[in-house]
């Protein structure tokens, strides 16, 4: 069965304290790995798509990487405005979502 | 562009009532989707549409119906509301159903009492 698992479930960071979020996947025929940001009371907001192992993409303090079994979202020197839930989703012929990592960044 | 617009934002229903959740997109996307998001669970696909007049079931379609008469609109119908349908419902759209990103609305929070 296709599955996407995110860890940790929740992460508390001090402002400026870099860390990584993990997304491991077990799917048949990965066609893309998506990262989304979700703020409370809002819908998921698209961040990145990664298509093949070894690919990396960056946006401000965020960098996403992909291997054959997992993806990482690296957050460098986070700020309080980076607080949100981060979702990853594996695309086969449909999107399979993980349950998210809830990130809180404190000043 | 407004993107994907969902109405209403909140709703409380009694068991057995019916209602329609509205979704509209202005990006001229062919593909539209309905998901539900429950606490501690990933988003689950209810129904999707590849274009006007064409719809198909997702992972959790029971208790719901959809129609797609125009490219822009994709309403979700609950006929006999049940407590198990208490959830947050998200509509999304994408240019096609390959590996293009889906763009989401801000959701409808539905409680069934």
PDB file of C-alpha atoms in Angstrom:
ATOM      1  CA  UNK A   1       0.000   0.000   0.000  1.00  0.00           C
ATOM      2  CA  UNK A   2       1.253   3.450  -0.911  1.00  0.00           C
ATOM      3  CA  UNK A   3       2.213   5.414   2.177  1.00  0.00           C
ATOM      4  CA  UNK A   4       3.752   8.745   3.151  1.00  0.00           C
ATOM      5  CA  UNK A   5       5.060   9.302   6.681  1.00  0.00           C
ATOM      6  CA  UNK A   6       6.244  12.611   8.105  1.00  0.00           C
ATOM      7  CA  UNK A   7       8.376  13.159  11.179  1.00  0.00           C
ATOM      8  CA  UNK A   8       8.458  14.647  13.663  1.00  0.00           C
ATOM      9  CA  UNK A   9       4.763  15.352  14.258  1.00  0.00           C
ATOM     10  CA  UNK A  10       5.662  18.608  15.974  1.00  0.00           C
ATOM     11  CA  UNK A  11       8.834  20.666  16.217  1.00  0.00           C
ATOM     12  CA  UNK A  12       9.609  23.673  18.395  1.00  0.00           C
ATOM     13  CA  UNK A  13      12.588  25.795  17.403  1.00  0.00           C
ATOM     14  CA  UNK A  14      14.193  28.937  18.691  1.00  0.00           C
ATOM     15  CA  UNK A  15      14.486  31.683  16.111  1.00  0.00           C
ATOM     16  CA  UNK A  16      17.686  31.058  14.162  1.00  0.00           C
ATOM     17  CA  UNK A  17      17.903  27.370  15.118  1.00  0.00           C
ATOM     18  CA  UNK A  18      18.152  25.380  11.880  1.00  0.00           C
ATOM     19  CA  UNK A  19      16.550  21.952  11.523  1.00  0.00           C
ATOM     20  CA  UNK A  20      15.091  19.451   9.059  1.00  0.00           C
ATOM     21  CA  UNK A  21      11.696  17.870   8.525  1.00  0.00           C
ATOM     22  CA  UNK A  22      11.487  14.358   7.142  1.00  0.00           C
ATOM     23  CA  UNK A  23       9.069  12.819   4.642  1.00  0.00           C
ATOM     24  CA  UNK A  24       9.544   9.123   3.919  1.00  0.00           C
ATOM     25  CA  UNK A  25       7.509   7.464   1.215  1.00  0.00           C
ATOM     26  CA  UNK A  26       6.677   3.970   0.044  1.00  0.00           C
ATOM     27  CA  UNK A  27       4.886   4.268  -3.269  1.00  0.00           C
ATOM     28  CA  UNK A  28       4.856   2.599  -6.645  1.00  0.00           C
ATOM     29  CA  UNK A  29       5.965   4.812  -9.479  1.00  0.00           C
ATOM     30  CA  UNK A  30       6.749   8.177  -7.903  1.00  0.00           C
ATOM     31  CA  UNK A  31       6.122  10.949 -10.416  1.00  0.00           C
ATOM     32  CA  UNK A  32       6.712  13.880  -8.092  1.00  0.00           C
ATOM     33  CA  UNK A  33       7.129  14.817  -4.434  1.00  0.00           C
ATOM     34  CA  UNK A  34       5.316  17.954  -3.300  1.00  0.00           C
ATOM     35  CA  UNK A  35       5.816  20.167  -0.260  1.00  0.00           C
ATOM     36  CA  UNK A  36       3.062  22.433   0.981  1.00  0.00           C
ATOM     37  CA  UNK A  37       2.774  24.927   3.826  1.00  0.00           C
ATOM     38  CA  UNK A  38      -0.516  25.166   5.717  1.00  0.00           C
ATOM     39  CA  UNK A  39      -1.354  28.009   8.088  1.00  0.00           C
ATOM     40  CA  UNK A  40      -4.171  27.628  10.658  1.00  0.00           C
ATOM     41  CA  UNK A  41      -7.569  28.076   9.034  1.00  0.00           C
ATOM     42  CA  UNK A  42      -6.092  28.121   5.534  1.00  0.00           C
ATOM     43  CA  UNK A  43      -5.621  25.710   2.681  1.00  0.00           C
ATOM     44  CA  UNK A  44      -2.268  24.174   1.770  1.00  0.00           C
ATOM     45  CA  UNK A  45       0.027  26.548  -0.124  1.00  0.00           C
ATOM     46  CA  UNK A  46       2.352  25.033  -2.712  1.00  0.00           C
ATOM     47  CA  UNK A  47       6.083  25.302  -1.994  1.00  0.00           C
ATOM     48  CA  UNK A  48       8.082  22.855  -4.130  1.00  0.00           C
ATOM     49  CA  UNK A  49       7.923  19.910  -6.479  1.00  0.00           C
ATOM     50  CA  UNK A  50      10.837  17.467  -6.710  1.00  0.00           C
ATOM     51  CA  UNK A  51      10.889  15.004  -9.568  1.00  0.00           C
ATOM     52  CA  UNK A  52      13.980  12.823  -9.211  1.00  0.00           C
ATOM     53  CA  UNK A  53      16.463  11.631  -6.603  1.00  0.00           C
ATOM     54  CA  UNK A  54      19.246  14.127  -6.040  1.00  0.00           C
ATOM     55  CA  UNK A  55      17.133  17.127  -6.944  1.00  0.00           C
ATOM     56  CA  UNK A  56      17.149  20.157  -4.652  1.00  0.00           C
ATOM     57  CA  UNK A  57      15.023  23.312  -4.623  1.00  0.00           C
ATOM     58  CA  UNK A  58      15.291  26.439  -2.496  1.00  0.00           C
ATOM     59  CA  UNK A  59      13.019  29.266  -1.508  1.00  0.00           C
ATOM     60  CA  UNK A  60      14.183  31.833   1.035  1.00  0.00           C
ATOM     61  CA  UNK A  61      15.050  29.877   4.214  1.00  0.00           C
ATOM     62  CA  UNK A  62      13.669  26.575   2.905  1.00  0.00           C
ATOM     63  CA  UNK A  63      15.483  23.911   0.916  1.00  0.00           C
ATOM     64  CA  UNK A  64      13.871  20.650  -0.181  1.00  0.00           C
ATOM     65  CA  UNK A  65      15.849  17.566  -1.170  1.00  0.00           C
ATOM     66  CA  UNK A  66      14.843  14.166  -2.514  1.00  0.00           C
ATOM     67  CA  UNK A  67      16.285  10.666  -2.307  1.00  0.00           C
ATOM     68  CA  UNK A  68      14.797   7.388  -3.520  1.00  0.00           C
ATOM     69  CA  UNK A  69      13.062   6.813  -0.190  1.00  0.00           C
ATOM     70  CA  UNK A  70      12.607  10.189   1.484  1.00  0.00           C
ATOM     71  CA  UNK A  71      12.547  13.930   1.194  1.00  0.00           C
ATOM     72  CA  UNK A  72      13.830  16.527   3.589  1.00  0.00           C
ATOM     73  CA  UNK A  73      12.733  20.090   4.127  1.00  0.00           C
ATOM     74  CA  UNK A  74      15.658  21.989   5.606  1.00  0.00           C
ATOM     75  CA  UNK A  75      14.882  25.225   7.414  1.00  0.00           C
ATOM     76  CA  UNK A  76      17.855  27.531   7.857  1.00  0.00           C
ATOM     77  CA  UNK A  77      17.770  30.228  10.542  1.00  0.00           C
ATOM     78  CA  UNK A  78      13.968  30.105  10.888  1.00  0.00           C
ATOM     79  CA  UNK A  79      11.879  33.100  11.862  1.00  0.00           C
ATOM     80  CA  UNK A  80       8.565  33.134  13.763  1.00  0.00           C
ATOM     81  CA  UNK A  81       6.726  33.688  10.470  1.00  0.00           C
ATOM     82  CA  UNK A  82       7.908  30.241   9.354  1.00  0.00           C
ATOM     83  CA  UNK A  83       5.574  28.720  11.959  1.00  0.00           C
ATOM     84  CA  UNK A  84       3.055  26.528  10.132  1.00  0.00           C
ATOM     85  CA  UNK A  85       2.250  22.911   9.344  1.00  0.00           C
ATOM     86  CA  UNK A  86       4.346  21.521   6.519  1.00  0.00           C
ATOM     87  CA  UNK A  87       2.792  18.798   4.395  1.00  0.00           C
ATOM     88  CA  UNK A  88       4.459  16.515   1.922  1.00  0.00           C
ATOM     89  CA  UNK A  89       2.642  14.510  -0.719  1.00  0.00           C
ATOM     90  CA  UNK A  90       3.800  11.848  -3.153  1.00  0.00           C
ATOM     91  CA  UNK A  91       2.287  11.852  -6.613  1.00  0.00           C
ATOM     92  CA  UNK A  92       1.765   8.540  -8.396  1.00  0.00           C
ATOM     93  CA  UNK A  93      -1.514   8.751 -10.281  1.00  0.00           C
ATOM     94  CA  UNK A  94      -2.938  10.626  -7.299  1.00  0.00           C
ATOM     95  CA  UNK A  95      -1.593  12.727  -4.443  1.00  0.00           C
ATOM     96  CA  UNK A  96      -0.880  10.776  -1.242  1.00  0.00           C
ATOM     97  CA  UNK A  97      -0.483  13.147   1.676  1.00  0.00           C
ATOM     98  CA  UNK A  98       1.419  12.737   4.896  1.00  0.00           C
ATOM     99  CA  UNK A  99      -0.072  13.967   8.157  1.00  0.00           C
ATOM    100  CA  UNK A 100       2.258  16.953   8.402  1.00  0.00           C
ATOM    101  CA  UNK A 101       4.833  18.426  10.757  1.00  0.00           C
ATOM    102  CA  UNK A 102       3.624  21.287  12.936  1.00  0.00           C
ATOM    103  CA  UNK A 103       6.497  23.765  13.255  1.00  0.00           C
ATOM    104  CA  UNK A 104       6.587  26.480  15.907  1.00  0.00           C
ATOM    105  CA  UNK A 105       9.407  29.026  15.872  1.00  0.00           C
ATOM    106  CA  UNK A 106       9.799  31.152  18.983  1.00  0.00           C
ATOM    107  CA  UNK A 107      11.571  34.553  19.130  1.00  0.00           C
TER     108      UNK A 107
ATOM    109  CA  UNK B   1      -6.931  36.342  -9.712  1.00  0.00           C
ATOM    110  CA  UNK B   2      -8.778  34.921  -6.728  1.00  0.00           C
ATOM    111  CA  UNK B   3      -7.499  31.354  -7.299  1.00  0.00           C
ATOM    112  CA  UNK B   4      -9.781  28.766  -5.690  1.00  0.00           C
ATOM    113  CA  UNK B   5     -12.761  30.129  -3.754  1.00  0.00           C
ATOM    114  CA  UNK B   6     -14.818  28.018  -1.361  1.00  0.00           C
ATOM    115  CA  UNK B   7     -18.107  28.894   0.294  1.00  0.00           C
ATOM    116  CA  UNK B   8     -19.282  28.791   2.993  1.00  0.00           C
ATOM    117  CA  UNK B   9     -16.279  28.972   5.336  1.00  0.00           C
ATOM    118  CA  UNK B  10     -18.170  27.445   8.250  1.00  0.00           C
ATOM    119  CA  UNK B  11     -21.398  25.492   8.585  1.00  0.00           C
ATOM    120  CA  UNK B  12     -23.227  23.498  11.239  1.00  0.00           C
ATOM    121  CA  UNK B  13     -25.702  20.871  10.058  1.00  0.00           C
ATOM    122  CA  UNK B  14     -28.077  18.572  11.822  1.00  0.00           C
ATOM    123  CA  UNK B  15     -27.943  14.834  11.150  1.00  0.00           C
ATOM    124  CA  UNK B  16     -29.929  14.014   8.010  1.00  0.00           C
ATOM    125  CA  UNK B  17     -29.803  17.500   6.524  1.00  0.00           C
ATOM    126  CA  UNK B  18     -28.307  18.119   3.120  1.00  0.00           C
ATOM    127  CA  UNK B  19     -26.102  20.870   1.780  1.00  0.00           C
ATOM    128  CA  UNK B  20     -23.843  21.836  -1.094  1.00  0.00           C
ATOM    129  CA  UNK B  21     -20.287  23.063  -0.652  1.00  0.00           C
ATOM    130  CA  UNK B  22     -19.347  25.473  -3.400  1.00  0.00           C
ATOM    131  CA  UNK B  23     -15.999  25.678  -5.169  1.00  0.00           C
ATOM    132  CA  UNK B  24     -14.961  27.977  -7.989  1.00  0.00           C
ATOM    133  CA  UNK B  25     -11.617  28.584  -9.688  1.00  0.00           C
ATOM    134  CA  UNK B  26     -10.583  31.333 -12.093  1.00  0.00           C
ATOM    135  CA  UNK B  27      -7.299  29.843 -13.348  1.00  0.00           C
ATOM    136  CA  UNK B  28      -8.870  27.974 -16.284  1.00  0.00           C
ATOM    137  CA  UNK B  29      -7.697  24.690 -14.773  1.00  0.00           C
ATOM    138  CA  UNK B  30      -9.107  21.498 -16.235  1.00  0.00           C
ATOM    139  CA  UNK B  31      -8.722  19.356 -13.124  1.00  0.00           C
ATOM    140  CA  UNK B  32     -10.559  19.907  -9.863  1.00  0.00           C
ATOM    141  CA  UNK B  33     -10.577  17.923  -6.635  1.00  0.00           C
ATOM    142  CA  UNK B  34     -12.368  17.602  -3.326  1.00  0.00           C
ATOM    143  CA  UNK B  35     -10.482  16.505  -0.212  1.00  0.00           C
ATOM    144  CA  UNK B  36     -11.373  16.124   3.414  1.00  0.00           C
ATOM    145  CA  UNK B  37      -8.900  16.745   6.231  1.00  0.00           C
ATOM    146  CA  UNK B  38      -9.445  15.152   9.623  1.00  0.00           C
ATOM    147  CA  UNK B  39      -7.268  15.700  12.717  1.00  0.00           C
ATOM    148  CA  UNK B  40      -4.165  13.530  12.638  1.00  0.00           C
ATOM    149  CA  UNK B  41      -4.949  12.266   9.146  1.00  0.00           C
ATOM    150  CA  UNK B  42      -3.603  13.231   5.760  1.00  0.00           C
ATOM    151  CA  UNK B  43      -5.833  14.834   3.187  1.00  0.00           C
ATOM    152  CA  UNK B  44      -8.094  12.219   1.599  1.00  0.00           C
ATOM    153  CA  UNK B  45      -9.462  12.530  -1.940  1.00  0.00           C
ATOM    154  CA  UNK B  46     -13.264  12.374  -2.178  1.00  0.00           C
ATOM    155  CA  UNK B  47     -13.964  13.078  -5.869  1.00  0.00           C
ATOM    156  CA  UNK B  48     -12.166  14.624  -8.769  1.00  0.00           C
ATOM    157  CA  UNK B  49     -13.020  15.951 -12.217  1.00  0.00           C
ATOM    158  CA  UNK B  50     -10.920  16.038 -15.385  1.00  0.00           C
ATOM    159  CA  UNK B  51     -13.170  18.556 -17.110  1.00  0.00           C
ATOM    160  CA  UNK B  52     -16.736  19.737 -17.513  1.00  0.00           C
ATOM    161  CA  UNK B  53     -19.125  16.797 -17.463  1.00  0.00           C
ATOM    162  CA  UNK B  54     -16.542  14.259 -16.252  1.00  0.00           C
ATOM    163  CA  UNK B  55     -16.166  13.195 -12.634  1.00  0.00           C
ATOM    164  CA  UNK B  56     -14.715  10.176 -10.850  1.00  0.00           C
ATOM    165  CA  UNK B  57     -14.497   8.744  -7.349  1.00  0.00           C
ATOM    166  CA  UNK B  58     -11.500   9.184  -5.113  1.00  0.00           C
ATOM    167  CA  UNK B  59     -10.525   7.310  -1.983  1.00  0.00           C
ATOM    168  CA  UNK B  60     -13.525   8.191   0.240  1.00  0.00           C
ATOM    169  CA  UNK B  61     -16.577   8.977  -1.967  1.00  0.00           C
ATOM    170  CA  UNK B  62     -19.364   7.402   0.110  1.00  0.00           C
ATOM    171  CA  UNK B  63     -21.995   9.890   1.247  1.00  0.00           C
ATOM    172  CA  UNK B  64     -21.025  12.547  -1.304  1.00  0.00           C
ATOM    173  CA  UNK B  65     -21.935  13.535  -4.835  1.00  0.00           C
ATOM    174  CA  UNK B  66     -20.415  15.957  -7.301  1.00  0.00           C
ATOM    175  CA  UNK B  67     -21.197  17.553 -10.631  1.00  0.00           C
ATOM    176  CA  UNK B  68     -19.142  19.640 -13.041  1.00  0.00           C
ATOM    177  CA  UNK B  69     -21.238  21.604 -15.507  1.00  0.00           C
ATOM    178  CA  UNK B  70     -18.618  24.300 -16.148  1.00  0.00           C
ATOM    179  CA  UNK B  71     -14.817  24.506 -16.100  1.00  0.00           C
ATOM    180  CA  UNK B  72     -14.963  26.972 -13.213  1.00  0.00           C
ATOM    181  CA  UNK B  73     -17.312  25.293 -10.720  1.00  0.00           C
ATOM    182  CA  UNK B  74     -17.169  21.985  -8.864  1.00  0.00           C
ATOM    183  CA  UNK B  75     -19.792  21.702  -6.100  1.00  0.00           C
ATOM    184  CA  UNK B  76     -19.805  18.912  -3.521  1.00  0.00           C
ATOM    185  CA  UNK B  77     -23.174  17.651  -2.286  1.00  0.00           C
ATOM    186  CA  UNK B  78     -23.911  15.953   1.039  1.00  0.00           C
ATOM    187  CA  UNK B  79     -27.339  14.335   0.831  1.00  0.00           C
ATOM    188  CA  UNK B  80     -27.904  12.889   4.321  1.00  0.00           C
ATOM    189  CA  UNK B  81     -25.390  14.417   6.692  1.00  0.00           C
ATOM    190  CA  UNK B  82     -23.837  12.053   9.247  1.00  0.00           C
ATOM    191  CA  UNK B  83     -21.535  12.836  12.207  1.00  0.00           C
ATOM    192  CA  UNK B  84     -18.701  11.002  10.408  1.00  0.00           C
ATOM    193  CA  UNK B  85     -18.769  13.752   7.785  1.00  0.00           C
ATOM    194  CA  UNK B  86     -17.669  16.369  10.314  1.00  0.00           C
ATOM    195  CA  UNK B  87     -14.414  17.563   8.775  1.00  0.00           C
ATOM    196  CA  UNK B  88     -12.652  20.346   6.931  1.00  0.00           C
ATOM    197  CA  UNK B  89     -13.266  20.159   3.198  1.00  0.00           C
ATOM    198  CA  UNK B  90     -10.785  21.506   0.680  1.00  0.00           C
ATOM    199  CA  UNK B  91     -11.270  22.074  -3.001  1.00  0.00           C
ATOM    200  CA  UNK B  92      -8.239  22.176  -5.287  1.00  0.00           C
ATOM    201  CA  UNK B  93      -7.483  22.623  -8.957  1.00  0.00           C
ATOM    202  CA  UNK B  94      -4.583  21.902 -11.277  1.00  0.00           C
ATOM    203  CA  UNK B  95      -3.721  22.539 -14.884  1.00  0.00           C
ATOM    204  CA  UNK B  96      -3.661  18.829 -15.627  1.00  0.00           C
ATOM    205  CA  UNK B  97      -3.429  15.577 -13.717  1.00  0.00           C
ATOM    206  CA  UNK B  98       0.224  14.913 -14.205  1.00  0.00           C
ATOM    207  CA  UNK B  99       2.767  16.136 -11.705  1.00  0.00           C
ATOM    208  CA  UNK B 100       1.588  19.740 -11.770  1.00  0.00           C
ATOM    209  CA  UNK B 101       0.936  21.289  -8.349  1.00  0.00           C
ATOM    210  CA  UNK B 102      -2.593  21.485  -7.050  1.00  0.00           C
ATOM    211  CA  UNK B 103      -3.806  24.858  -5.776  1.00  0.00           C
ATOM    212  CA  UNK B 104      -6.123  24.798  -2.778  1.00  0.00           C
ATOM    213  CA  UNK B 105      -8.936  26.935  -1.448  1.00  0.00           C
ATOM    214  CA  UNK B 106      -9.133  27.900   2.222  1.00  0.00           C
ATOM    215  CA  UNK B 107     -11.639  25.208   3.115  1.00  0.00           C
ATOM    216  CA  UNK B 108     -15.126  24.753   4.526  1.00  0.00           C
ATOM    217  CA  UNK B 109     -15.317  23.728   8.171  1.00  0.00           C
ATOM    218  CA  UNK B 110     -18.370  21.522   8.564  1.00  0.00           C
ATOM    219  CA  UNK B 111     -19.805  20.217  11.825  1.00  0.00           C
ATOM    220  CA  UNK B 112     -22.666  17.730  11.918  1.00  0.00           C
ATOM    221  CA  UNK B 113     -24.510  17.470  15.198  1.00  0.00           C
TER     222      UNK B 113
END
